Amino acid sequence: MKQIIIASTSTVHGSGYLEYILKELETFFKDTEQILFIPYARPGGISHDNYTANTQKAFEKIGKKVVGIHSFDDPKKAVREAKGIFTGGGNTFVLLNQLYKNDLIDTLKATINSGIPYLGTSAGSNICGLTIKTTNDMPIVFPPSFNALGLVPFHINPHYLDPDSNSKHMGETRETRIREFHAYNTPPVIGLREGSWLDVRGNSIVLKGPLTARIFEYNKEPYELESGSELNHLK
Amino acid sequence: MKQIIIASTSTVHGSGYLEYILKELETFFKDTEQILFIPYARPGGISHDNYTANTQKAFEKIGKKVVGIHSFDDPKKAVREAKGIFTGGGNTFVLLNQLYKNDLIDTLKATINSGIPYLGTSAGSNICGLTIKTTNDMPIVFPPSFNALGLVPFHINPHYLDPDSNSKHMGETRETRIREFHAYNTPPVIGLREGSWLDVRGNSIVLKGPLTARIFEYNKEPYELESGSELNHLK
């Protein structure tokens, strides 16, 4: 049975890296002591080693060992043999590009679909959707495709932000951007606010965390979905 | 002699479409009564006709006629025969994709380099840089390349926004995003605040408007550039 946590962010304001979700992760990863970490998104351009070390520190608190995929000679084999996988945030284009470079898309998809628990935060969540066309990131590298893992039949917009009615900025709001997405694409978009996550178990997809999510369906007014609700009907 | 205005935005807060820069445009386009408008970026997914009609209304105030490139059977010929060109804002990926689809990149570049005055705002400014890798837009369509017109030897970040120290949002600031760009790319990035524009005349590139610009060079601390300064040294 598929087991996936698709989290908006690794960190909520005023709290440490992964702290808000650690209790959940303790249960989620209960069947493995070692987690394969995919640091490819490299936030702030830090090294894969440093990013992995930071992640190790967070997971130590629930007794897990973290191993970076970059430390394996054969990253495909590392994915196939993993008992738990976490892809951290950073830049989604950099992440997806590196997954393509290492020919990991199909292997990752097959491994997660076989039931190995997968956690994604931010960029690591974006790639769970059909494509990365609803990322907030800057396109600093050109990946061979925007197609992603397609673990859920819709698109994710992590770090979803409500329009700021006091802003004097003339750039597009997040809502405008997602509406423009629907001028060219039909799948739904889940606007996940920081602190929210989707809990996927087999065919069930449930919104978790303290907040509502904003749902954008093609040719429909956007609406709020309560935490605890199922999203299985969206596709 | 090349004549280009690369503007951060079409509209500043509290003012109408193009209003803040109309006087400048009256001089800039003094040698032509007709402007070829490229509406491909389609802000908010509006039709090319509607976008062109809005632009016509703004340019009427300085006695110009606006013709949309989409109304020509042969868009390449329309570019080659234009005496003034304006590319409006919207989504940079949509714009660049459409330019590639219509095979307009080389023709546009040659025409502008031959001295036909070109105005870009927002997405229309982004494409003046080497690539669109520093756009703020959502990648809602997949263009065949991120390579753009390369009319200036650096990258443009329009609608440049300073970090908001009161924000509780954990997504990346604009400055962080541009620093991450420099983890993978070396050309300079010009952070153009709303109300600023670059005035290109032959080999001279000058910052205009009431504000400073933020300059990001590879392996250097970002710094502010005063309005009226030359940017010719940046490449």
Short mmCIF file of C-alpha atoms in Angstrom, two decimals:
data_model
loop_
_atom_site.label_atom_id
_atom_site.label_comp_id
_atom_site.label_asym_id
_atom_site.label_seq_id
_atom_site.Cartn_x
_atom_site.Cartn_y
_atom_site.Cartn_z
CA MET A 1 0.00 0.00 0.00
CA LYS A 2 1.31 3.42 -1.01
CA GLN A 3 2.36 5.55 2.00
CA ILE A 4 3.27 9.15 1.25
CA ILE A 5 3.44 12.36 3.23
CA ILE A 6 3.35 15.43 0.99
CA ALA A 7 4.21 18.39 3.22
CA SER A 8 4.04 22.05 2.26
CA THR A 9 7.23 22.93 4.12
CA SER A 10 10.01 21.40 6.19
CA THR A 11 9.83 24.20 8.72
CA VAL A 12 7.04 26.35 10.14
CA HIS A 13 7.73 29.84 11.47
CA GLY A 14 9.23 29.87 14.98
CA SER A 15 10.08 26.16 15.05
CA GLY A 16 13.08 24.01 14.04
CA TYR A 17 13.66 21.97 10.89
CA LEU A 18 10.91 19.28 10.64
CA GLU A 19 9.98 19.88 14.30
CA TYR A 20 6.24 20.42 13.70
CA ILE A 21 5.87 17.04 12.00
CA LEU A 22 8.40 14.85 13.87
CA LYS A 23 5.81 12.97 15.94
CA GLU A 24 3.95 12.08 12.76
CA LEU A 25 7.20 10.93 11.14
CA GLU A 26 8.02 8.68 14.08
CA THR A 27 4.90 6.64 13.32
CA PHE A 28 5.25 7.00 9.57
CA PHE A 29 8.78 5.59 9.48
CA LYS A 30 8.23 3.09 12.35
CA ASP A 31 9.30 0.08 10.25
CA THR A 32 12.75 1.37 9.36
CA GLU A 33 15.72 2.75 11.23
CA GLN A 34 17.40 4.15 8.15
CA ILE A 35 16.09 6.79 5.78
CA LEU A 36 17.45 7.44 2.32
CA PHE A 37 17.70 11.22 1.93
CA ILE A 38 17.58 12.93 -1.47
CA PRO A 39 19.33 16.29 -1.02
CA TYR A 40 19.38 17.20 -4.74
CA ALA A 41 17.24 20.36 -4.33
CA ARG A 42 20.16 21.90 -2.34
CA PRO A 43 18.53 24.91 -0.66
CA GLY A 44 20.83 27.93 -0.70
CA GLY A 45 23.29 25.98 -2.82
CA ILE A 46 24.73 24.17 0.24
CA SER A 47 26.55 20.89 -0.32
CA HIS A 48 24.73 17.57 -0.36
CA ASP A 49 26.83 16.53 2.66
CA ASN A 50 25.84 19.55 4.73
CA TYR A 51 22.19 19.23 3.82
CA THR A 52 22.26 15.54 4.76
CA ALA A 53 23.99 16.34 8.08
CA ASN A 54 21.26 18.86 8.96
CA THR A 55 18.62 16.29 8.15
CA GLN A 56 20.43 13.66 10.23
CA LYS A 57 20.28 16.02 13.23
CA ALA A 58 16.50 16.37 12.91
CA PHE A 59 15.86 12.64 12.49
CA GLU A 60 18.20 11.71 15.37
CA LYS A 61 15.47 12.95 17.71
CA ILE A 62 13.26 10.04 16.62
CA GLY A 63 16.15 7.56 16.49
CA LYS A 64 16.62 7.39 12.72
CA LYS A 65 19.80 7.23 10.69
CA VAL A 66 19.87 9.35 7.52
CA VAL A 67 21.97 8.40 4.49
CA GLY A 68 22.38 10.75 1.52
CA ILE A 69 21.72 9.25 -1.90
CA HIS A 70 24.80 11.10 -3.23
CA SER A 71 27.02 8.84 -1.09
CA PHE A 72 26.03 5.72 -3.10
CA ASP A 73 27.86 4.67 -6.27
CA ASP A 74 24.56 3.38 -7.66
CA PRO A 75 21.72 5.74 -6.70
CA LYS A 76 19.13 3.57 -8.46
CA LYS A 77 20.10 0.60 -6.32
CA ALA A 78 19.99 2.84 -3.23
CA VAL A 79 16.38 3.74 -4.05
CA ARG A 80 15.40 0.14 -4.82
CA GLU A 81 16.83 -1.06 -1.49
CA ALA A 82 15.57 1.82 0.68
CA LYS A 83 13.03 1.15 3.43
CA GLY A 84 12.11 4.82 3.81
CA ILE A 85 12.77 7.86 1.58
CA PHE A 86 12.79 11.62 2.24
CA THR A 87 13.25 14.31 -0.41
CA GLY A 88 13.95 17.72 1.10
CA GLY A 89 13.14 21.18 -0.22
CA GLY A 90 15.17 23.73 -2.12
CA ASN A 91 14.86 24.42 -5.81
CA THR A 92 12.39 22.17 -7.64
CA PHE A 93 14.06 22.63 -11.05
CA VAL A 94 17.45 21.63 -9.64
CA LEU A 95 15.86 18.62 -7.92
CA LEU A 96 13.95 17.36 -10.96
CA ASN A 97 16.93 17.95 -13.24
CA GLN A 98 19.15 15.84 -10.99
CA LEU A 99 16.55 13.05 -10.82
CA TYR A 100 16.48 12.96 -14.63
CA LYS A 101 20.29 13.09 -14.85
CA ASN A 102 20.53 10.05 -12.60
CA ASP A 103 17.62 8.36 -14.39
CA LEU A 104 15.78 7.97 -11.10
CA ILE A 105 12.22 8.96 -12.02
CA ASP A 106 10.89 5.50 -12.88
CA THR A 107 12.77 3.73 -10.07
CA LEU A 108 11.57 6.23 -7.48
CA LYS A 109 8.01 5.98 -8.72
CA ALA A 110 8.04 2.17 -8.69
CA THR A 111 9.62 2.00 -5.22
CA ILE A 112 7.11 4.42 -3.69
CA ASN A 113 4.18 2.73 -5.43
CA SER A 114 5.36 -0.60 -3.97
CA GLY A 115 4.73 0.76 -0.47
CA ILE A 116 8.07 2.18 0.76
CA PRO A 117 7.15 5.23 2.89
CA TYR A 118 8.05 8.50 1.18
CA LEU A 119 8.19 11.95 2.76
CA GLY A 120 8.43 15.07 0.64
CA THR A 121 8.70 18.65 1.83
CA SER A 122 8.39 21.70 -0.45
CA ALA A 123 10.32 20.79 -3.65
CA GLY A 124 10.19 17.15 -2.51
CA SER A 125 6.39 17.51 -2.45
CA ASN A 126 6.14 19.33 -5.75
CA ILE A 127 7.61 16.32 -7.54
CA CYS A 128 4.82 14.08 -6.15
CA GLY A 129 2.36 15.83 -8.48
CA LEU A 130 1.88 15.26 -12.20
CA THR A 131 4.38 17.95 -13.17
CA ILE A 132 6.33 20.77 -11.50
CA LYS A 133 4.30 23.42 -13.34
CA THR A 134 2.95 24.80 -10.04
CA THR A 135 6.26 25.27 -8.27
CA ASN A 136 7.05 28.69 -6.79
CA ASP A 137 10.74 28.32 -7.56
CA MET A 138 12.99 30.19 -9.92
CA PRO A 139 13.87 28.17 -13.06
CA ILE A 140 17.64 28.40 -12.46
CA VAL A 141 18.37 25.22 -14.44
CA PHE A 142 16.58 23.77 -17.48
CA PRO A 143 15.35 20.22 -16.82
CA PRO A 144 14.63 17.88 -19.76
CA SER A 145 10.92 17.88 -18.84
CA PHE A 146 8.54 19.30 -16.24
CA ASN A 147 6.93 15.86 -15.80
CA ALA A 148 7.33 14.59 -12.25
CA LEU A 149 6.51 11.42 -10.28
CA GLY A 150 2.73 11.62 -10.67
CA LEU A 151 2.13 9.82 -7.35
CA VAL A 152 -1.12 11.78 -6.99
CA PRO A 153 -3.37 12.74 -9.92
CA PHE A 154 -3.10 16.50 -9.42
CA HIS A 155 -0.59 19.32 -8.88
CA ILE A 156 0.88 20.58 -5.62
CA ASN A 157 1.52 24.22 -4.78
CA PRO A 158 3.58 24.16 -1.57
CA HIS A 159 4.03 27.23 0.69
CA TYR A 160 0.61 28.41 -0.49
CA LEU A 161 0.18 32.10 0.35
CA ASP A 162 -3.04 34.09 0.51
CA PRO A 163 -3.13 37.41 -1.37
CA ASP A 164 -1.93 40.32 0.78
CA SER A 165 -4.58 43.02 0.44
CA ASN A 166 -2.17 45.65 1.82
CA SER A 167 0.53 44.99 -0.75
CA LYS A 168 1.55 47.67 -3.24
CA HIS A 169 3.41 45.08 -5.28
CA MET A 170 2.12 44.68 -8.84
CA GLY A 171 3.49 41.16 -9.46
CA GLU A 172 0.93 38.35 -9.64
CA THR A 173 -0.58 36.85 -6.48
CA ARG A 174 -0.32 33.10 -6.01
CA GLU A 175 -4.02 32.71 -6.80
CA THR A 176 -3.59 34.61 -10.09
CA ARG A 177 -0.64 32.41 -11.02
CA ILE A 178 -2.61 29.22 -10.40
CA ARG A 179 -5.58 30.55 -12.37
CA GLU A 180 -3.18 31.22 -15.26
CA PHE A 181 -1.98 27.60 -14.93
CA HIS A 182 -5.57 26.61 -15.66
CA ALA A 183 -5.57 28.63 -18.86
CA TYR A 184 -3.17 25.95 -20.20
CA ASN A 185 -3.74 22.87 -18.02
CA THR A 186 -6.78 21.06 -16.58
CA PRO A 187 -5.66 19.02 -13.52
CA PRO A 188 -6.57 20.33 -10.04
CA VAL A 189 -4.01 22.23 -7.93
CA ILE A 190 -3.79 21.82 -4.15
CA GLY A 191 -2.61 25.03 -2.45
CA LEU A 192 -0.94 23.63 0.69
CA ARG A 193 -0.29 26.23 3.39
CA GLU A 194 2.81 25.95 5.59
CA GLY A 195 1.96 23.44 8.35
CA SER A 196 -0.36 21.34 6.14
CA TRP A 197 0.37 18.01 4.54
CA LEU A 198 -1.38 15.36 2.47
CA ASP A 199 -1.43 11.89 3.94
CA VAL A 200 -1.60 9.27 1.19
CA ARG A 201 -2.39 5.64 2.12
CA GLY A 202 -3.23 3.47 -0.85
CA ASN A 203 -6.16 5.15 -2.56
CA SER A 204 -6.95 7.44 0.37
CA ILE A 205 -5.61 11.02 0.36
CA VAL A 206 -6.38 13.10 3.47
CA LEU A 207 -5.48 16.70 4.32
CA LYS A 208 -3.67 16.90 7.69
CA GLY A 209 -2.36 19.68 9.93
CA PRO A 210 -4.08 22.66 11.58
CA LEU A 211 -5.06 24.59 8.43
CA THR A 212 -7.46 24.41 5.52
CA ALA A 213 -6.08 24.00 1.98
CA ARG A 214 -7.10 25.99 -1.07
CA ILE A 215 -8.32 23.84 -3.96
CA PHE A 216 -8.20 25.03 -7.56
CA GLU A 217 -10.22 22.98 -10.03
CA TYR A 218 -10.44 23.74 -13.73
CA ASN A 219 -13.39 26.00 -14.58
CA LYS A 220 -14.50 26.25 -10.93
CA GLU A 221 -14.17 28.94 -8.28
CA PRO A 222 -11.33 28.06 -5.85
CA TYR A 223 -12.52 26.81 -2.46
CA GLU A 224 -11.24 25.87 0.99
CA LEU A 225 -10.96 22.25 2.12
CA GLU A 226 -11.09 21.43 5.86
CA SER A 227 -8.29 19.49 7.51
CA GLY A 228 -9.28 15.84 7.84
CA SER A 229 -11.10 15.83 4.50
CA GLU A 230 -10.48 13.28 1.76
CA LEU A 231 -9.14 14.48 -1.60
CA ASN A 232 -9.66 11.17 -3.40
CA HIS A 233 -12.23 12.62 -5.79
CA LEU A 234 -9.79 15.16 -7.25
CA LYS A 235 -8.24 14.35 -10.60
CA MET B 1 21.86 51.97 -32.93
CA LYS B 2 20.04 49.62 -30.54
CA GLN B 3 17.22 51.36 -28.63
CA ILE B 4 15.60 49.34 -25.89
CA ILE B 5 13.59 50.12 -22.77
CA ILE B 6 13.59 47.24 -20.31
CA ALA B 7 10.97 48.09 -17.68
CA SER B 8 10.34 46.22 -14.43
CA THR B 9 6.57 46.58 -14.71
CA SER B 10 3.85 48.00 -16.95
CA THR B 11 2.05 49.51 -13.97
CA VAL B 12 3.13 51.06 -10.69
CA HIS B 13 0.85 51.02 -7.64
CA GLY B 14 -1.87 53.70 -7.73
CA SER B 15 -1.40 54.56 -11.41
CA GLY B 16 -2.86 53.31 -14.73
CA TYR B 17 -1.38 50.87 -17.25
CA LEU B 18 1.93 52.33 -18.58
CA GLU B 19 1.02 55.75 -17.13
CA TYR B 20 4.27 56.28 -15.18
CA ILE B 21 6.39 55.85 -18.32
CA LEU B 22 4.17 57.34 -21.06
CA LYS B 23 6.13 60.60 -21.38
CA GLU B 24 9.33 58.61 -21.86
CA LEU B 25 7.59 56.43 -24.47
CA GLU B 26 6.40 59.47 -26.41
CA THR B 27 10.04 60.40 -27.07
CA PHE B 28 11.19 56.81 -27.42
CA PHE B 29 8.67 56.01 -30.16
CA LYS B 30 8.77 59.48 -31.78
CA ASP B 31 9.69 58.14 -35.24
CA THR B 32 6.70 55.84 -35.62
CA GLU B 33 2.94 56.16 -35.33
CA GLN B 34 2.34 52.43 -35.21
CA ILE B 35 3.57 49.95 -32.65
CA LEU B 36 3.64 46.20 -33.11
CA PHE B 37 2.36 44.67 -29.88
CA ILE B 38 3.32 41.14 -28.78
CA PRO B 39 0.54 39.99 -26.41
CA TYR B 40 1.74 36.36 -26.15
CA ALA B 41 2.36 36.50 -22.37
CA ARG B 42 -1.44 36.89 -21.90
CA PRO B 43 -1.71 38.04 -18.27
CA GLY B 44 -4.65 36.38 -16.52
CA GLY B 45 -5.24 34.24 -19.59
CA ILE B 46 -7.13 37.07 -21.39
CA SER B 47 -7.38 36.93 -25.17
CA HIS B 48 -4.74 38.46 -27.41
CA ASP B 49 -7.42 40.79 -28.78
CA ASN B 50 -8.42 42.09 -25.35
CA TYR B 51 -4.84 42.56 -24.26
CA THR B 52 -4.09 44.46 -27.47
CA ALA B 53 -7.19 46.64 -27.01
CA ASN B 54 -6.05 47.58 -23.46
CA THR B 55 -2.63 48.48 -24.81
CA GLN B 56 -4.17 50.52 -27.62
CA LYS B 57 -6.05 52.57 -25.00
CA ALA B 58 -2.82 53.42 -23.17
CA PHE B 59 -0.91 54.34 -26.34
CA GLU B 60 -3.76 56.44 -27.72
CA LYS B 61 -2.82 59.08 -25.14
CA ILE B 62 0.45 59.65 -26.99
CA GLY B 63 -1.14 59.33 -30.44
CA LYS B 64 0.07 55.85 -31.34
CA LYS B 65 -1.75 53.04 -33.07
CA VAL B 66 -1.19 49.53 -31.66
CA VAL B 67 -1.43 46.40 -33.82
CA GLY B 68 -1.30 42.92 -32.31
CA ILE B 69 1.18 40.49 -33.85
CA HIS B 70 -1.50 37.75 -33.66
CA SER B 71 -3.54 39.61 -36.30
CA PHE B 72 -0.87 39.04 -38.99
CA ASP B 73 -0.76 35.90 -41.14
CA ASP B 74 3.03 36.10 -41.15
CA PRO B 75 4.28 37.20 -37.71
CA LYS B 76 7.92 37.10 -38.86
CA LYS B 77 7.16 39.58 -41.61
CA ALA B 78 5.26 41.73 -39.10
CA VAL B 79 8.38 41.91 -36.91
CA ARG B 80 10.70 42.60 -39.86
CA GLU B 81 8.49 45.48 -41.06
CA ALA B 82 7.75 46.99 -37.63
CA LYS B 83 8.97 50.49 -36.79
CA GLY B 84 8.40 50.04 -33.05
CA ILE B 85 7.78 46.93 -30.91
CA PHE B 86 6.28 46.42 -27.45
CA THR B 87 6.10 43.10 -25.61
CA GLY B 88 3.78 43.22 -22.61
CA GLY B 89 3.89 41.29 -19.35
CA GLY B 90 2.13 38.17 -18.18
CA ASN B 91 3.69 34.74 -17.95
CA THR B 92 7.28 34.55 -19.22
CA PHE B 93 7.13 30.81 -19.98
CA VAL B 94 3.98 31.28 -22.08
CA LEU B 95 5.59 34.23 -23.89
CA LEU B 96 8.88 32.49 -24.65
CA ASN B 97 7.10 29.29 -25.70
CA GLN B 98 4.96 31.20 -28.18
CA LEU B 99 8.01 33.03 -29.58
CA TYR B 100 9.67 29.65 -30.20
CA LYS B 101 6.48 28.18 -31.68
CA ASN B 102 6.34 31.01 -34.20
CA ASP B 103 10.11 30.83 -34.78
CA LEU B 104 10.44 34.51 -33.89
CA ILE B 105 13.52 34.56 -31.64
CA ASP B 106 16.13 35.25 -34.34
CA THR B 107 13.95 37.67 -36.30
CA LEU B 108 13.08 39.64 -33.20
CA LYS B 109 16.70 39.77 -32.13
CA ALA B 110 17.90 40.91 -35.57
CA THR B 111 15.19 43.56 -35.86
CA ILE B 112 15.90 45.03 -32.43
CA ASN B 113 19.66 44.93 -32.99
CA SER B 114 19.13 46.82 -36.27
CA GLY B 115 17.78 49.79 -34.27
CA ILE B 116 13.97 49.39 -34.21
CA PRO B 117 12.89 50.71 -30.77
CA TYR B 118 11.76 47.92 -28.43
CA LEU B 119 9.88 48.28 -25.18
CA GLY B 120 9.53 45.37 -22.77
CA THR B 121 7.65 45.31 -19.49
CA SER B 122 7.87 42.49 -16.95
CA ALA B 123 7.83 39.23 -19.02
CA GLY B 124 8.67 41.36 -22.09
CA SER B 125 11.75 42.54 -20.17
CA ASN B 126 12.74 39.13 -18.91
CA ILE B 127 13.20 37.92 -22.49
CA CYS B 128 15.73 40.73 -23.14
CA GLY B 129 18.21 38.92 -20.89
CA LEU B 130 20.35 35.90 -21.74
CA THR B 131 17.74 33.42 -20.49
CA ILE B 132 14.48 33.47 -18.53
CA LYS B 133 16.11 31.70 -15.57
CA THR B 134 15.45 34.69 -13.30
CA THR B 135 11.75 35.09 -14.00
CA ASN B 136 9.35 35.14 -11.03
CA ASP B 137 6.64 33.38 -13.00
CA MET B 138 5.12 29.95 -12.58
CA PRO B 139 6.31 27.44 -15.22
CA ILE B 140 2.78 26.69 -16.47
CA VAL B 141 4.00 25.61 -19.92
CA PHE B 142 7.26 23.87 -20.94
CA PRO B 143 9.19 25.91 -23.52
CA PRO B 144 11.78 24.18 -25.74
CA SER B 145 14.55 26.21 -24.07
CA PHE B 146 15.04 28.92 -21.44
CA ASN B 147 17.33 30.85 -23.81
CA ALA B 148 15.95 34.29 -24.60
CA LEU B 149 16.86 37.24 -26.83
CA GLY B 150 20.18 38.08 -25.16
CA LEU B 151 19.90 41.78 -26.04
CA VAL B 152 21.87 42.58 -22.89
CA PRO B 153 24.68 40.40 -21.51
CA PHE B 154 23.04 39.65 -18.16
CA HIS B 155 19.78 38.49 -16.59
CA ILE B 156 16.76 40.59 -15.60
CA ASN B 157 14.69 40.06 -12.47
CA PRO B 158 11.63 42.30 -12.90
CA HIS B 159 9.31 43.27 -10.01
CA TYR B 160 12.34 42.98 -7.72
CA LEU B 161 11.16 42.79 -4.09
CA ASP B 162 13.19 43.42 -0.95
CA PRO B 163 12.98 40.77 1.80
CA ASP B 164 10.12 41.48 4.23
CA SER B 165 11.64 41.22 7.70
CA ASN B 166 8.16 40.92 9.28
CA SER B 167 7.14 37.95 7.17
CA LYS B 168 6.42 34.58 8.79
CA HIS B 169 6.51 32.89 5.40
CA MET B 170 9.21 30.23 5.06
CA GLY B 171 9.43 30.25 1.24
CA GLU B 172 12.62 31.74 -0.23
CA THR B 173 13.09 35.51 -0.50
CA ARG B 174 13.87 36.96 -3.92
CA GLU B 175 17.48 37.55 -2.85
CA THR B 176 17.86 33.90 -1.79
CA ARG B 177 16.45 32.75 -5.12
CA ILE B 178 18.91 34.88 -7.09
CA ARG B 179 21.81 33.66 -4.94
CA GLU B 180 20.74 30.11 -5.75
CA PHE B 181 20.75 31.07 -9.44
CA HIS B 182 24.45 31.87 -8.97
CA ALA B 183 25.11 28.40 -7.60
CA TYR B 184 24.49 27.20 -11.19
CA ASN B 185 25.07 30.26 -13.43
CA THR B 186 27.64 33.06 -13.58
CA PRO B 187 26.09 36.06 -15.45
CA PRO B 188 25.02 39.10 -13.40
CA VAL B 189 21.35 39.61 -12.44
CA ILE B 190 19.72 43.05 -12.34
CA GLY B 191 16.97 43.25 -9.71
CA LEU B 192 14.71 45.96 -11.20
CA ARG B 193 12.21 47.41 -8.74
CA GLU B 194 8.76 48.47 -9.96
CA GLY B 195 9.15 51.95 -11.46
CA SER B 196 12.71 51.34 -12.71
CA TRP B 197 13.82 50.64 -16.25
CA LEU B 198 17.03 50.13 -18.20
CA ASP B 199 17.59 52.50 -21.09
CA VAL B 200 19.73 50.83 -23.77
CA ARG B 201 21.19 52.98 -26.57
CA GLY B 202 23.83 51.22 -28.60
CA ASN B 203 26.50 50.16 -26.13
CA SER B 204 25.22 52.36 -23.31
CA ILE B 205 22.92 50.87 -20.66
CA VAL B 206 21.62 53.31 -18.03
CA LEU B 207 19.34 52.73 -15.02
CA LYS B 208 16.35 55.10 -15.11
CA GLY B 209 13.40 55.87 -12.84
CA PRO B 210 13.21 57.05 -9.22
CA LEU B 211 14.72 53.97 -7.52
CA THR B 212 18.02 52.18 -7.11
CA ALA B 213 18.45 48.68 -8.56
CA ARG B 214 19.93 45.68 -6.79
CA ILE B 215 22.85 44.09 -8.63
CA PHE B 216 23.86 40.49 -8.13
CA GLU B 217 27.25 39.50 -9.50
CA TYR B 218 28.72 36.03 -9.26
CA ASN B 219 30.85 35.56 -6.13
CA LYS B 220 30.20 39.13 -4.91
CA GLU B 221 27.95 40.63 -2.25
CA PRO B 222 24.82 42.14 -3.87
CA TYR B 223 24.83 45.94 -4.00
CA GLU B 224 22.64 48.91 -4.88
CA LEU B 225 23.10 50.91 -8.09
CA GLU B 226 21.94 54.55 -8.23
CA SER B 227 19.49 55.69 -10.88
CA GLY B 228 21.39 57.37 -13.74
CA SER B 229 24.32 54.96 -13.46
CA GLU B 230 25.75 53.05 -16.38
CA LEU B 231 25.62 49.24 -16.36
CA ASN B 232 27.88 48.75 -19.39
CA HIS B 233 30.59 47.02 -17.37
CA LEU B 234 28.28 44.17 -16.30
CA LYS B 235 28.61 40.89 -18.16
#
